[in-house]
Short mmCIF file of C-alpha atoms and ligand atoms in Angstrom, two decimals:
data_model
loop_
_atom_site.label_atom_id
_atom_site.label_comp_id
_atom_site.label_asym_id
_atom_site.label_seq_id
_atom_site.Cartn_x
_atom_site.Cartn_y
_atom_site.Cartn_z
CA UNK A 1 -38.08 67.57 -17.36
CA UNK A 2 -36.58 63.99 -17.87
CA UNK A 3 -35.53 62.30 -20.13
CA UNK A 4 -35.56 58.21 -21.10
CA UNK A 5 -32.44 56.04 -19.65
CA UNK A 6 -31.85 52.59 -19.89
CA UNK A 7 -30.94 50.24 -17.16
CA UNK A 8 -28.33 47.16 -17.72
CA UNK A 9 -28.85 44.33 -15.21
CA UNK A 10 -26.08 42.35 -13.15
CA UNK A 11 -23.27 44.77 -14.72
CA UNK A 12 -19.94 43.60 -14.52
CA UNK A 13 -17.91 46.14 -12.61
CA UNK A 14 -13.99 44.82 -13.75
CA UNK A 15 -13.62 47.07 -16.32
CA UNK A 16 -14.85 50.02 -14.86
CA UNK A 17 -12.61 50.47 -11.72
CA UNK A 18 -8.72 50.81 -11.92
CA UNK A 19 -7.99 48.25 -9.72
CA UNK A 20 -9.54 45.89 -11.80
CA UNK A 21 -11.44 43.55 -9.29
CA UNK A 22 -13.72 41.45 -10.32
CA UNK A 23 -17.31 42.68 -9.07
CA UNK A 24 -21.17 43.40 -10.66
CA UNK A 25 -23.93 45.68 -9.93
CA UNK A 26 -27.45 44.89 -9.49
CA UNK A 27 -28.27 47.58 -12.12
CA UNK A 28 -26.44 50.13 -14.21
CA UNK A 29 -27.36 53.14 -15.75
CA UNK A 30 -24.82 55.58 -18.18
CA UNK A 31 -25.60 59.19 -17.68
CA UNK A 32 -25.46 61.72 -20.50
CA UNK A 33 -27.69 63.92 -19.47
CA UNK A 34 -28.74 65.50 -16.52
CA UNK A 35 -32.07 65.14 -17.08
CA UNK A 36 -31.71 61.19 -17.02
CA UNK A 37 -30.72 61.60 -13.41
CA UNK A 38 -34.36 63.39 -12.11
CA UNK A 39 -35.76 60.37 -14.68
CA UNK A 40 -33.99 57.58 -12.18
CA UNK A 41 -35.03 59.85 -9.19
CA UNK A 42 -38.77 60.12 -9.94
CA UNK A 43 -39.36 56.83 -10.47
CA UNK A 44 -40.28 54.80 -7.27
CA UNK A 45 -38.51 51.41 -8.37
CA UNK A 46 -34.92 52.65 -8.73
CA UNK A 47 -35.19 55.82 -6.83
CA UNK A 48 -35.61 53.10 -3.47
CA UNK A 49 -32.08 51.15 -4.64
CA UNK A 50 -29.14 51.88 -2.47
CA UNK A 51 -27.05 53.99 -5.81
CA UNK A 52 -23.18 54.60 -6.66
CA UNK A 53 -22.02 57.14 -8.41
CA UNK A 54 -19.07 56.59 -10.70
CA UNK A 55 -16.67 58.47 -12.50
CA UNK A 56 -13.29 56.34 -13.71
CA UNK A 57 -13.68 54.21 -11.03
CA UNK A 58 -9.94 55.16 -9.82
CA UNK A 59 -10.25 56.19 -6.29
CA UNK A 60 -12.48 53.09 -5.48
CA UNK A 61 -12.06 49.63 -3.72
CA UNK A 62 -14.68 47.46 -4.95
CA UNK A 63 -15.19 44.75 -1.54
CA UNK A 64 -17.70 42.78 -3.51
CA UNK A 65 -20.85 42.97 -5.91
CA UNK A 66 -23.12 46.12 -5.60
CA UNK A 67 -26.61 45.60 -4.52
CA UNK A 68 -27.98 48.69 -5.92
CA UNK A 69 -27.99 51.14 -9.44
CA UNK A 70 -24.42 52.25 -10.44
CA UNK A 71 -24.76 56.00 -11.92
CA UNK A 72 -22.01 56.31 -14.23
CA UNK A 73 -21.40 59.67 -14.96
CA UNK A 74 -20.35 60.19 -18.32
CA UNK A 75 -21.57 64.22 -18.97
CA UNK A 76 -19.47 65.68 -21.67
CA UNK A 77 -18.50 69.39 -22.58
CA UNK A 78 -16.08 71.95 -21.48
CA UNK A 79 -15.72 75.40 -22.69
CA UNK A 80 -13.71 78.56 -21.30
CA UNK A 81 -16.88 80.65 -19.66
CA UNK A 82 -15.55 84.12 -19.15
CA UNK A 83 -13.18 85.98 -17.07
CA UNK A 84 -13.09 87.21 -13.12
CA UNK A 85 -10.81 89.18 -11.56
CA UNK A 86 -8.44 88.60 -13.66
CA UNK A 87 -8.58 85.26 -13.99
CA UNK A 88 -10.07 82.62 -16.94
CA UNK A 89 -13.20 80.97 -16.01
CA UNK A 90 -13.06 77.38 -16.91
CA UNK A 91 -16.00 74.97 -17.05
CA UNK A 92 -16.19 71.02 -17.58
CA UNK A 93 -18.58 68.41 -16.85
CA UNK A 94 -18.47 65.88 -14.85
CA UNK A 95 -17.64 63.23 -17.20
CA UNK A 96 -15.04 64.55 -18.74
CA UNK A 97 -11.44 62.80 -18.45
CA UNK A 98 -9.61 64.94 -15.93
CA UNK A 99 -6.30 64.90 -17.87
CA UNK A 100 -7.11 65.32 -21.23
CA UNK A 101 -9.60 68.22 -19.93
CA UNK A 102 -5.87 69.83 -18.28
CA UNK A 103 -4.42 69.15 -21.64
CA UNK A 104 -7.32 70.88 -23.59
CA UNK A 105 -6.77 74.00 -21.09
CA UNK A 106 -3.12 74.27 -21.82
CA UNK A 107 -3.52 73.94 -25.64
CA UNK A 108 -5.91 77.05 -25.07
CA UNK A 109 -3.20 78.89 -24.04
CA UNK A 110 -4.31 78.84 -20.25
CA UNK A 111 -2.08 77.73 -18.04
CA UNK A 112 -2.49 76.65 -13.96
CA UNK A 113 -3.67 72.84 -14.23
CA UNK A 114 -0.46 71.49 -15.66
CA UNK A 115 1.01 70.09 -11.72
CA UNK A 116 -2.03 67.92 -12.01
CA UNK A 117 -1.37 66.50 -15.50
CA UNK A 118 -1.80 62.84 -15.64
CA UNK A 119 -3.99 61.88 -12.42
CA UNK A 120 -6.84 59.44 -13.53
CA UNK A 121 -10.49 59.41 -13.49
CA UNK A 122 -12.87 62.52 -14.18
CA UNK A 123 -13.54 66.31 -13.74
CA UNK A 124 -16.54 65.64 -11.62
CA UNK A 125 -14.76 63.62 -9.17
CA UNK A 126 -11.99 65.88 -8.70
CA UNK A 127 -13.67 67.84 -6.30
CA UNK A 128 -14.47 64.64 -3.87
CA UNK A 129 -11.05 64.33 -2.44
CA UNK A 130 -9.58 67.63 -3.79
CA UNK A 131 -6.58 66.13 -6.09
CA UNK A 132 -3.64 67.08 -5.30
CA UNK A 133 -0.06 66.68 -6.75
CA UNK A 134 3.24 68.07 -6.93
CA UNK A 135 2.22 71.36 -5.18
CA UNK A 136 -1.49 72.14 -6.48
CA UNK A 137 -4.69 70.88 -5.09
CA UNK A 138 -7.88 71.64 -6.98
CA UNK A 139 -8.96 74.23 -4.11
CA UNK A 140 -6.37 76.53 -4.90
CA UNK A 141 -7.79 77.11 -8.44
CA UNK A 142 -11.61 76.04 -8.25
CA UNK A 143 -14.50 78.72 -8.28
CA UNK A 144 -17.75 76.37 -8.30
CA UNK A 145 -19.20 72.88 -8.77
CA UNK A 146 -22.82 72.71 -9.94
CA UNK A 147 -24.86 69.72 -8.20
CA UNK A 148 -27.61 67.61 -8.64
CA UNK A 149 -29.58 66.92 -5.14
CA UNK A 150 -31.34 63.65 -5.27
CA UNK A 151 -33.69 64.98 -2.47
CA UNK A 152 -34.98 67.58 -3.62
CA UNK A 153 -34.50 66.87 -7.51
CA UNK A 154 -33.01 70.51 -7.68
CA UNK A 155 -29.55 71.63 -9.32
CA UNK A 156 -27.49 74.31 -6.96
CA UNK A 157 -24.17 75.81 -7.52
CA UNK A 158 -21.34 75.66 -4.76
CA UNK A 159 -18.50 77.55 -4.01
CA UNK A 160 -15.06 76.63 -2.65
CA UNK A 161 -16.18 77.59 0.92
CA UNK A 162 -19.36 75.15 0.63
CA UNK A 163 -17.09 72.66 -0.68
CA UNK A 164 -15.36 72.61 2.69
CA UNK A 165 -11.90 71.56 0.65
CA UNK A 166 -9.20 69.78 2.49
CA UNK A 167 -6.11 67.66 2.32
CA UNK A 168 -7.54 65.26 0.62
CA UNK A 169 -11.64 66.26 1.92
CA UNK A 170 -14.54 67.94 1.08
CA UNK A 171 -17.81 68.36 1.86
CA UNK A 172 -18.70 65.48 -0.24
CA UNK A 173 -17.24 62.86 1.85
CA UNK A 174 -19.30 63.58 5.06
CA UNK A 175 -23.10 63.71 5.54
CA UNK A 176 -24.38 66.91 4.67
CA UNK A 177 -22.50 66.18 0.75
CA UNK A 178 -22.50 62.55 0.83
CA UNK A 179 -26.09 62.49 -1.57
CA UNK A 180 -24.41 64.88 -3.96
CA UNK A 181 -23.77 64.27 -7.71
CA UNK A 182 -21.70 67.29 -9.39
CA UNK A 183 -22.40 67.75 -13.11
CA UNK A 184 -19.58 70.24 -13.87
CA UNK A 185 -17.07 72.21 -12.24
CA UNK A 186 -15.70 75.86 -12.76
CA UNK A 187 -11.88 76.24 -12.14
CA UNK A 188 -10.56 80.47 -11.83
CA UNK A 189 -7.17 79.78 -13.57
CA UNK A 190 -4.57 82.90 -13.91
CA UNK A 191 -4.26 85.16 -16.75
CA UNK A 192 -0.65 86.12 -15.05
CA UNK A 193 0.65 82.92 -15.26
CA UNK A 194 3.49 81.89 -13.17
CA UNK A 195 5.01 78.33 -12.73
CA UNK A 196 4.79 76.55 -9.26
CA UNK A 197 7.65 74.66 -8.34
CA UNK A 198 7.02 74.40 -5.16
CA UNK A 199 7.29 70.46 -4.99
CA UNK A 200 10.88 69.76 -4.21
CA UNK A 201 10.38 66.91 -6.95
CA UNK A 202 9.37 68.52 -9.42
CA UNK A 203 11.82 71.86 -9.27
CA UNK A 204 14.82 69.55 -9.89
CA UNK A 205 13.42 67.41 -12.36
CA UNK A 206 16.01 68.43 -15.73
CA UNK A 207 15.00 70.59 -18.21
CA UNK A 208 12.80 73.19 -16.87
CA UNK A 209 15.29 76.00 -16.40
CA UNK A 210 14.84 79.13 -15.04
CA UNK A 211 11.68 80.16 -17.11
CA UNK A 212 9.96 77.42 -18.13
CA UNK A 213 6.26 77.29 -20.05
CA UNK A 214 2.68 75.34 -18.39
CA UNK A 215 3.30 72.95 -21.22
CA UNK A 216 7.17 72.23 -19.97
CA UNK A 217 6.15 71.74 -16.14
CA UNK A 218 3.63 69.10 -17.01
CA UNK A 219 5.37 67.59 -18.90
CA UNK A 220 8.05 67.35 -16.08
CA UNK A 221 5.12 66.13 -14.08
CA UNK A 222 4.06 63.60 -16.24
CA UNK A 223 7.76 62.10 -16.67
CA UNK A 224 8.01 61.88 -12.68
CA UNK A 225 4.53 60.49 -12.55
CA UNK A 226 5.33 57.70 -15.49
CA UNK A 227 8.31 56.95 -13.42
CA UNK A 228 7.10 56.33 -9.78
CA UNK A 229 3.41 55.22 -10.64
CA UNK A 230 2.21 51.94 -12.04
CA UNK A 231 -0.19 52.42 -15.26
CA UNK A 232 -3.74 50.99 -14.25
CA UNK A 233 -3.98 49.84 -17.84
CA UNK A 234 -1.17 47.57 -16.95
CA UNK A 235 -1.29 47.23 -13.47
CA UNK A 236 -4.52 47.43 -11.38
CA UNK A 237 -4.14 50.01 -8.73
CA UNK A 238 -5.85 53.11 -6.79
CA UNK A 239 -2.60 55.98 -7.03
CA UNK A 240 -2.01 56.33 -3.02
CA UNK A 241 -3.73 53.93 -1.29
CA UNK A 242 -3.55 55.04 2.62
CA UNK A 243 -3.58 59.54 3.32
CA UNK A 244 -0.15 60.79 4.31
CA UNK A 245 -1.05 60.47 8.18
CA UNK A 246 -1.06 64.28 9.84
CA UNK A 247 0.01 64.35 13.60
CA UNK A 248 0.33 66.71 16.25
CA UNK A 249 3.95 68.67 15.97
CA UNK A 250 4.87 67.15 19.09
CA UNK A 251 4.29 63.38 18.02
CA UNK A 252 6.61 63.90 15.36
CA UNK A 253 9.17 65.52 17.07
CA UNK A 254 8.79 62.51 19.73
CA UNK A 255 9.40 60.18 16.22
CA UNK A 256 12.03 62.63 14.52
CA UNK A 257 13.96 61.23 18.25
CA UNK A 258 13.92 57.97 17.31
CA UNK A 259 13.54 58.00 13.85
CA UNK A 260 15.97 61.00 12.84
CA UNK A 261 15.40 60.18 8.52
CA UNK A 262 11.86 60.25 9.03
CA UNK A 263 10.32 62.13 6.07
CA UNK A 264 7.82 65.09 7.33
CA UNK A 265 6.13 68.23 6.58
CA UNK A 266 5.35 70.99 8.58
CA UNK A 267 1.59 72.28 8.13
CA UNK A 268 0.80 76.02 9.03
CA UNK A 269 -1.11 74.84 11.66
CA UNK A 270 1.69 73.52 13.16
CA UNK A 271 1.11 70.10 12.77
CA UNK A 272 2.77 67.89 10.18
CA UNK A 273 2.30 65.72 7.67
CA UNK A 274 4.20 62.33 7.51
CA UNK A 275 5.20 60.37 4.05
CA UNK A 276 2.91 57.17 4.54
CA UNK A 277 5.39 55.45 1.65
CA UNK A 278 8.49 56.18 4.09
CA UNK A 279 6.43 54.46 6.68
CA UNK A 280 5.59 51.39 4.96
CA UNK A 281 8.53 51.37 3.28
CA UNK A 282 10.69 51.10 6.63
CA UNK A 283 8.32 48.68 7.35
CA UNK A 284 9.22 46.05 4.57
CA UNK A 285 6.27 45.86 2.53
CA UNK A 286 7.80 47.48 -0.71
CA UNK A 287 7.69 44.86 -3.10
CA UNK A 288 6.00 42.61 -1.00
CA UNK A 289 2.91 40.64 -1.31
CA UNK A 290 0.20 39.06 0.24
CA UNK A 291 -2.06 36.88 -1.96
CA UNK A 292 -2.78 38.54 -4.85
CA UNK A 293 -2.15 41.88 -3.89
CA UNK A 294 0.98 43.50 -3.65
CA UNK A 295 3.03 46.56 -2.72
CA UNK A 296 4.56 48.34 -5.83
CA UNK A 297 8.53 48.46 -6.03
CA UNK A 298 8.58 51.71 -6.49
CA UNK A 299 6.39 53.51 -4.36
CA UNK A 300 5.11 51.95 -1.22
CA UNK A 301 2.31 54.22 -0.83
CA UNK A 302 0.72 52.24 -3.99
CA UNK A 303 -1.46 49.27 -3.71
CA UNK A 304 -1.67 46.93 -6.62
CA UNK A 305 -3.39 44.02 -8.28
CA UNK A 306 -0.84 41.45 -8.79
CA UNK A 307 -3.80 39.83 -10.90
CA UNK A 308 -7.11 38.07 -10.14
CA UNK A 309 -7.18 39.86 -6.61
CA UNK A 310 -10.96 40.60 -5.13
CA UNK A 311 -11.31 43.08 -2.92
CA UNK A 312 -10.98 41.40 0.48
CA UNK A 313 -7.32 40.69 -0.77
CA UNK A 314 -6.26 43.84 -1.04
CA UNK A 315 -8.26 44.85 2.49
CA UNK A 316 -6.08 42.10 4.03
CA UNK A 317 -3.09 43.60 2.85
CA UNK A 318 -3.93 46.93 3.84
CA UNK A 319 -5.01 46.00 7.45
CA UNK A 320 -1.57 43.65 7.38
CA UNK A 321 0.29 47.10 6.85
CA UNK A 322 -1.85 48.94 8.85
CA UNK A 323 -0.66 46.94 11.61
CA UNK A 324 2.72 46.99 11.51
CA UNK A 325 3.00 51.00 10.95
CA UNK A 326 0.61 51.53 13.97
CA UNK A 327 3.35 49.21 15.92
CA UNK A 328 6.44 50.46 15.04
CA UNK A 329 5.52 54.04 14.58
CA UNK A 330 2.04 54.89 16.73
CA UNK A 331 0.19 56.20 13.60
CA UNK A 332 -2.96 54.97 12.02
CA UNK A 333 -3.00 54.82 8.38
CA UNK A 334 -6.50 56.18 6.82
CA UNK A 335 -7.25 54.53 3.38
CA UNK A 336 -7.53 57.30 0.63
CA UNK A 337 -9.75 55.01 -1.79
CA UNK A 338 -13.49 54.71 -0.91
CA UNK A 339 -14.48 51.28 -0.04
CA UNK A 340 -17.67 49.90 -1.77
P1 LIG B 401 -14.21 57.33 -8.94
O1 LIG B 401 -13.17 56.39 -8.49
O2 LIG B 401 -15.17 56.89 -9.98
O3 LIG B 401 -15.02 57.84 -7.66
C1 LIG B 401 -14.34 58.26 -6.51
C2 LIG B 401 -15.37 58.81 -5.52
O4 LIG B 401 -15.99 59.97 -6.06
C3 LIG B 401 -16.52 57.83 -5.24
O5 LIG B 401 -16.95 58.03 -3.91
C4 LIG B 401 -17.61 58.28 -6.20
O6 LIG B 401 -18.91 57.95 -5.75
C5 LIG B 401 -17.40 59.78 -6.20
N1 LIG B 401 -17.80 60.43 -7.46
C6 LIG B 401 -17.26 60.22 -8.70
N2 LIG B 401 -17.83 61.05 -9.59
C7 LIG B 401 -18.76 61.77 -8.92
C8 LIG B 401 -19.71 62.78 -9.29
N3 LIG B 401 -19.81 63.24 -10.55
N4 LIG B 401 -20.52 63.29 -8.33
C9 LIG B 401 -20.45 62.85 -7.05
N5 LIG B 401 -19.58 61.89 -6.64
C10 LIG B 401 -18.75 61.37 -7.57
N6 LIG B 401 -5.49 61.39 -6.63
C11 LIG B 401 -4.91 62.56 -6.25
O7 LIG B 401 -5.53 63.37 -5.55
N7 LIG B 401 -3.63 62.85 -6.62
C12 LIG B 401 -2.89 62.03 -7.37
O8 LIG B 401 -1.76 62.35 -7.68
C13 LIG B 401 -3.47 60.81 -7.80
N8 LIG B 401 -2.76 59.92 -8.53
C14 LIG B 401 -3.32 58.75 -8.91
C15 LIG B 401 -2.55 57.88 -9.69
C16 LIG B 401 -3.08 56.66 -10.10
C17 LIG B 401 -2.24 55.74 -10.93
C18 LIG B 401 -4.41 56.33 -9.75
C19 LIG B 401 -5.02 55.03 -10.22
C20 LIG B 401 -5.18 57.17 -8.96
C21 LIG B 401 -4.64 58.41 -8.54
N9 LIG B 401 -5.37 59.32 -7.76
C22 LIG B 401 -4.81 60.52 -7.39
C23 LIG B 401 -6.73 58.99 -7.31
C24 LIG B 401 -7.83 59.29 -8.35
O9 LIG B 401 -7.31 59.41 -9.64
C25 LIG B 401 -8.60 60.57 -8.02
O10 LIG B 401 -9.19 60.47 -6.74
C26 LIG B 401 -9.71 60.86 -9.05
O11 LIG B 401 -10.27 62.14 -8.80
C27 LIG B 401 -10.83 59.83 -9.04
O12 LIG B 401 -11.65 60.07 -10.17
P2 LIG B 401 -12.67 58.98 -10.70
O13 LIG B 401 -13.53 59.64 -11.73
O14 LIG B 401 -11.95 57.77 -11.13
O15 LIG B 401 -13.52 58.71 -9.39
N1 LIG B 402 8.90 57.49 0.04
C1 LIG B 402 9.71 56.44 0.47
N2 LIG B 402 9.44 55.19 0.01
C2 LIG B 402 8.44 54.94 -0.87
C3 LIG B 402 7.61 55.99 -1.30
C4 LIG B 402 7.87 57.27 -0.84
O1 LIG B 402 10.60 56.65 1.27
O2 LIG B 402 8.28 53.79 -1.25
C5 LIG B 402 9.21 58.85 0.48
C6 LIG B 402 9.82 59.62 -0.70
O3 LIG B 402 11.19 59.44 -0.76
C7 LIG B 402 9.45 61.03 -0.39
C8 LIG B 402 8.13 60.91 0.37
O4 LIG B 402 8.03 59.55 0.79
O5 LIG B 402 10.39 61.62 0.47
C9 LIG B 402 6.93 61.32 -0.46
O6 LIG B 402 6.84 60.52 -1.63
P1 LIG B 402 6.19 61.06 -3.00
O7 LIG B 402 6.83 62.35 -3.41
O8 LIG B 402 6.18 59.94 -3.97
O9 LIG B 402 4.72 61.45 -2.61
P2 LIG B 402 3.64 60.73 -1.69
O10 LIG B 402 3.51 61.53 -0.43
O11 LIG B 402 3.90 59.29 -1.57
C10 LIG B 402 1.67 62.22 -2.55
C11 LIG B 402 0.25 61.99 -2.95
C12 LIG B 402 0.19 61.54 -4.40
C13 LIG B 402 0.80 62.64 -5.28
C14 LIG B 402 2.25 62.88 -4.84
C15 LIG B 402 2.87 64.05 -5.55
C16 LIG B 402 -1.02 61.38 -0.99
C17 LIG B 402 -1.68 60.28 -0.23
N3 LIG B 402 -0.38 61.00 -2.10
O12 LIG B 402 2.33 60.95 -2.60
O13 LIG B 402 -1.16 61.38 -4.77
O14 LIG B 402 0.75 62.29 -6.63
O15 LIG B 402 2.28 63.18 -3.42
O16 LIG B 402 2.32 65.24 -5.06
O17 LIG B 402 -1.10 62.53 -0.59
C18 LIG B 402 -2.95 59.78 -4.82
O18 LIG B 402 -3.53 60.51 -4.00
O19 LIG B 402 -3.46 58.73 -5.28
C19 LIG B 402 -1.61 60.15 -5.25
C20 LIG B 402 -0.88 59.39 -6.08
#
């Protein structure tokens, strides 16, 4: 069944991405049900228009207008479903604000979200990149994501192993996902509750002591985050704009030579994970600027809008930094924020 949506025309975009550039769609359409989504599918006009999906618009880089139909998701509801293996079943929909959905499950009394307290956007795009913060990615407590497949108008239920999670990857950034809109997702979150501290940061932020509560540790987190992050309602930004780069174990020892403070991470794969913002940061750029982008004083992995940038400002920055980390260090920086 569908049911009746209506479409806005030459949209402006500003507002709805955290960067706050300046952009407009073609068309726009606000989703609050799922049934509005086989409406937009079945009919030939807008079904044929190239389509975005948006949540908070906070892991996006808007390079210009949008020719096509903006779906903004904005499905509410979230409940506690049941119980598995000892664990709380915990469903949302896609719409809903990813922190104040963590701080509904911790005034619940359930406990296991709280190291990803204060990341932007929404539940349903959580899954995209797998968030990740202070030692928790969304993989390590999901259970399923229910999606809506535009070619074939059904709804299907995924697990974590069809999600294909990884550091910061899923199935839903490569082909066989790509076409994929998730309406909710299930998280499995402990009835045992224990707190992770495994995030050097976070373990010796003050206060927690030896036995501390969910509420306590994100709180922690969201003192750290307040510190080191720029608000987007103050300052347009993404969060991280380039992946911490991951390189063979012998690359970095071949850096670690030359570069003995370089910060790393060993993977269990053996390879390891560099700290992008250590990169750039030795680099120069912190605090720097380039048009009407910048690099945020305080964390060099962050990209910001210094005010009236468009998008190609901020892409010139990024390839400007690009550059110099590929020449003084040999490693490619991979944007984290999709480009649109
Ligand atoms: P959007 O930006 O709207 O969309 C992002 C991508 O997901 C797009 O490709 C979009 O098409 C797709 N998408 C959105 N919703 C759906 C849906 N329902 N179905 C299918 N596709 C969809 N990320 C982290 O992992 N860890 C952090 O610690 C972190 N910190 C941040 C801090 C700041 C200050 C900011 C601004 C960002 C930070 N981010 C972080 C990035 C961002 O918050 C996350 O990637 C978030 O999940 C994006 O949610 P969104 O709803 O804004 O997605
Ligand atoms: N560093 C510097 N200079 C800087 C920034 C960082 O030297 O300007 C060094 C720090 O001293 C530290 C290391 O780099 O030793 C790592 O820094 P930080 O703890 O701030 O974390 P990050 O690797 O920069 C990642 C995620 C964040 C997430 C935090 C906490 C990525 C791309 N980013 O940042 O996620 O919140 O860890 O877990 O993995 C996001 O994805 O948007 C995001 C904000």
């Amino acid at each position: 069944m569908t049911a009746p949506f209506s479409v806005l025309h030459q949209f402006p975009l500003q507002s709805l991405n955290t960067f706050g550039i300046a952009a407009s769609a073609r068309a726009y359409v606000r989703i609050t049900e799922t049934e509005q989504l086989l409406g937009v599918y079945a009919d030939g006009d807008w079904a044929a228009l190239p389509k975005l999906v948006l949540g908070g618009g906070s892991n996006v880089l808007l390079t210009g207008d949008f020719d096509g139909l903006v779906l903004h998701i904005a499905l509410q509801g979230k409940a506690v479903v049941g119980e598995e293996n000892g664990r709380h079943l915990v469903r949302a929909a896609a719409g809903e604000n990813w922190h104040a959905f963590v701080q509904w499950t911790l005034a619940q009394g359930i406990g296991g979200l709280e190291n990803l307290s204060l990341i932007p956007g929404t539940v349903g795009a959580a899954p995209i990149q797998n968030i990740g913060a202070y030692g928790l990615e969304i993989k390590d407590v999901f259970h399923s994501v229910t999606v809506f497949d535009p070619r074939s108008g059904a709804t299907r239920v995924l697990d974590g192993a069809a999600c294909r999670f990884g550091y910061r990857d899923s199935v839903f950034k490569h082909e066989e996902g790509r076409h994929l809109i998730i309406l909710d997702v299930t998280f499995a979150l402990p009835t045992q509750w224990r707190p992770n501290l495994r995030y050097a940061d976070l373990a010796a932020e003050p206060g927690l002591g030896d036995a501390p509560t969910p509420r306590q540790v994100a709180d922690a987190v969201i003192a750290i985050r307040r510190r080191k992050l720029p608000d987007p309602a103050l300052i347009g930004n993404a969060g991280s704009f380039f992946k911490n780069p991951v390189v063979p174990g012998a690359q970095c020892a071949a850096l670690l030579a030359r570069f003995p403070t370089l910060v790393h991470h060993a993977q269990p794969d053996g390879t390891e994970k560099l700290a992008a913002g250590w990169l750039i940061d030795q680099c120069g750029w912190k605090g720097r600027s380039l048009g009407a982008a910048g690099v945020y004083p305080k964390q060099a992995l962050v990209l910001v809008n210094n005010g009236g940038a468009s998008g190609a400002d901020v892409v010139a920055l990024a390839r400007a930094i690009q550059a110099d980390v590929q020449a003084r260090y040999g490693v490619l920086l991979e944007p984290e924020p999709v480009f649109i």
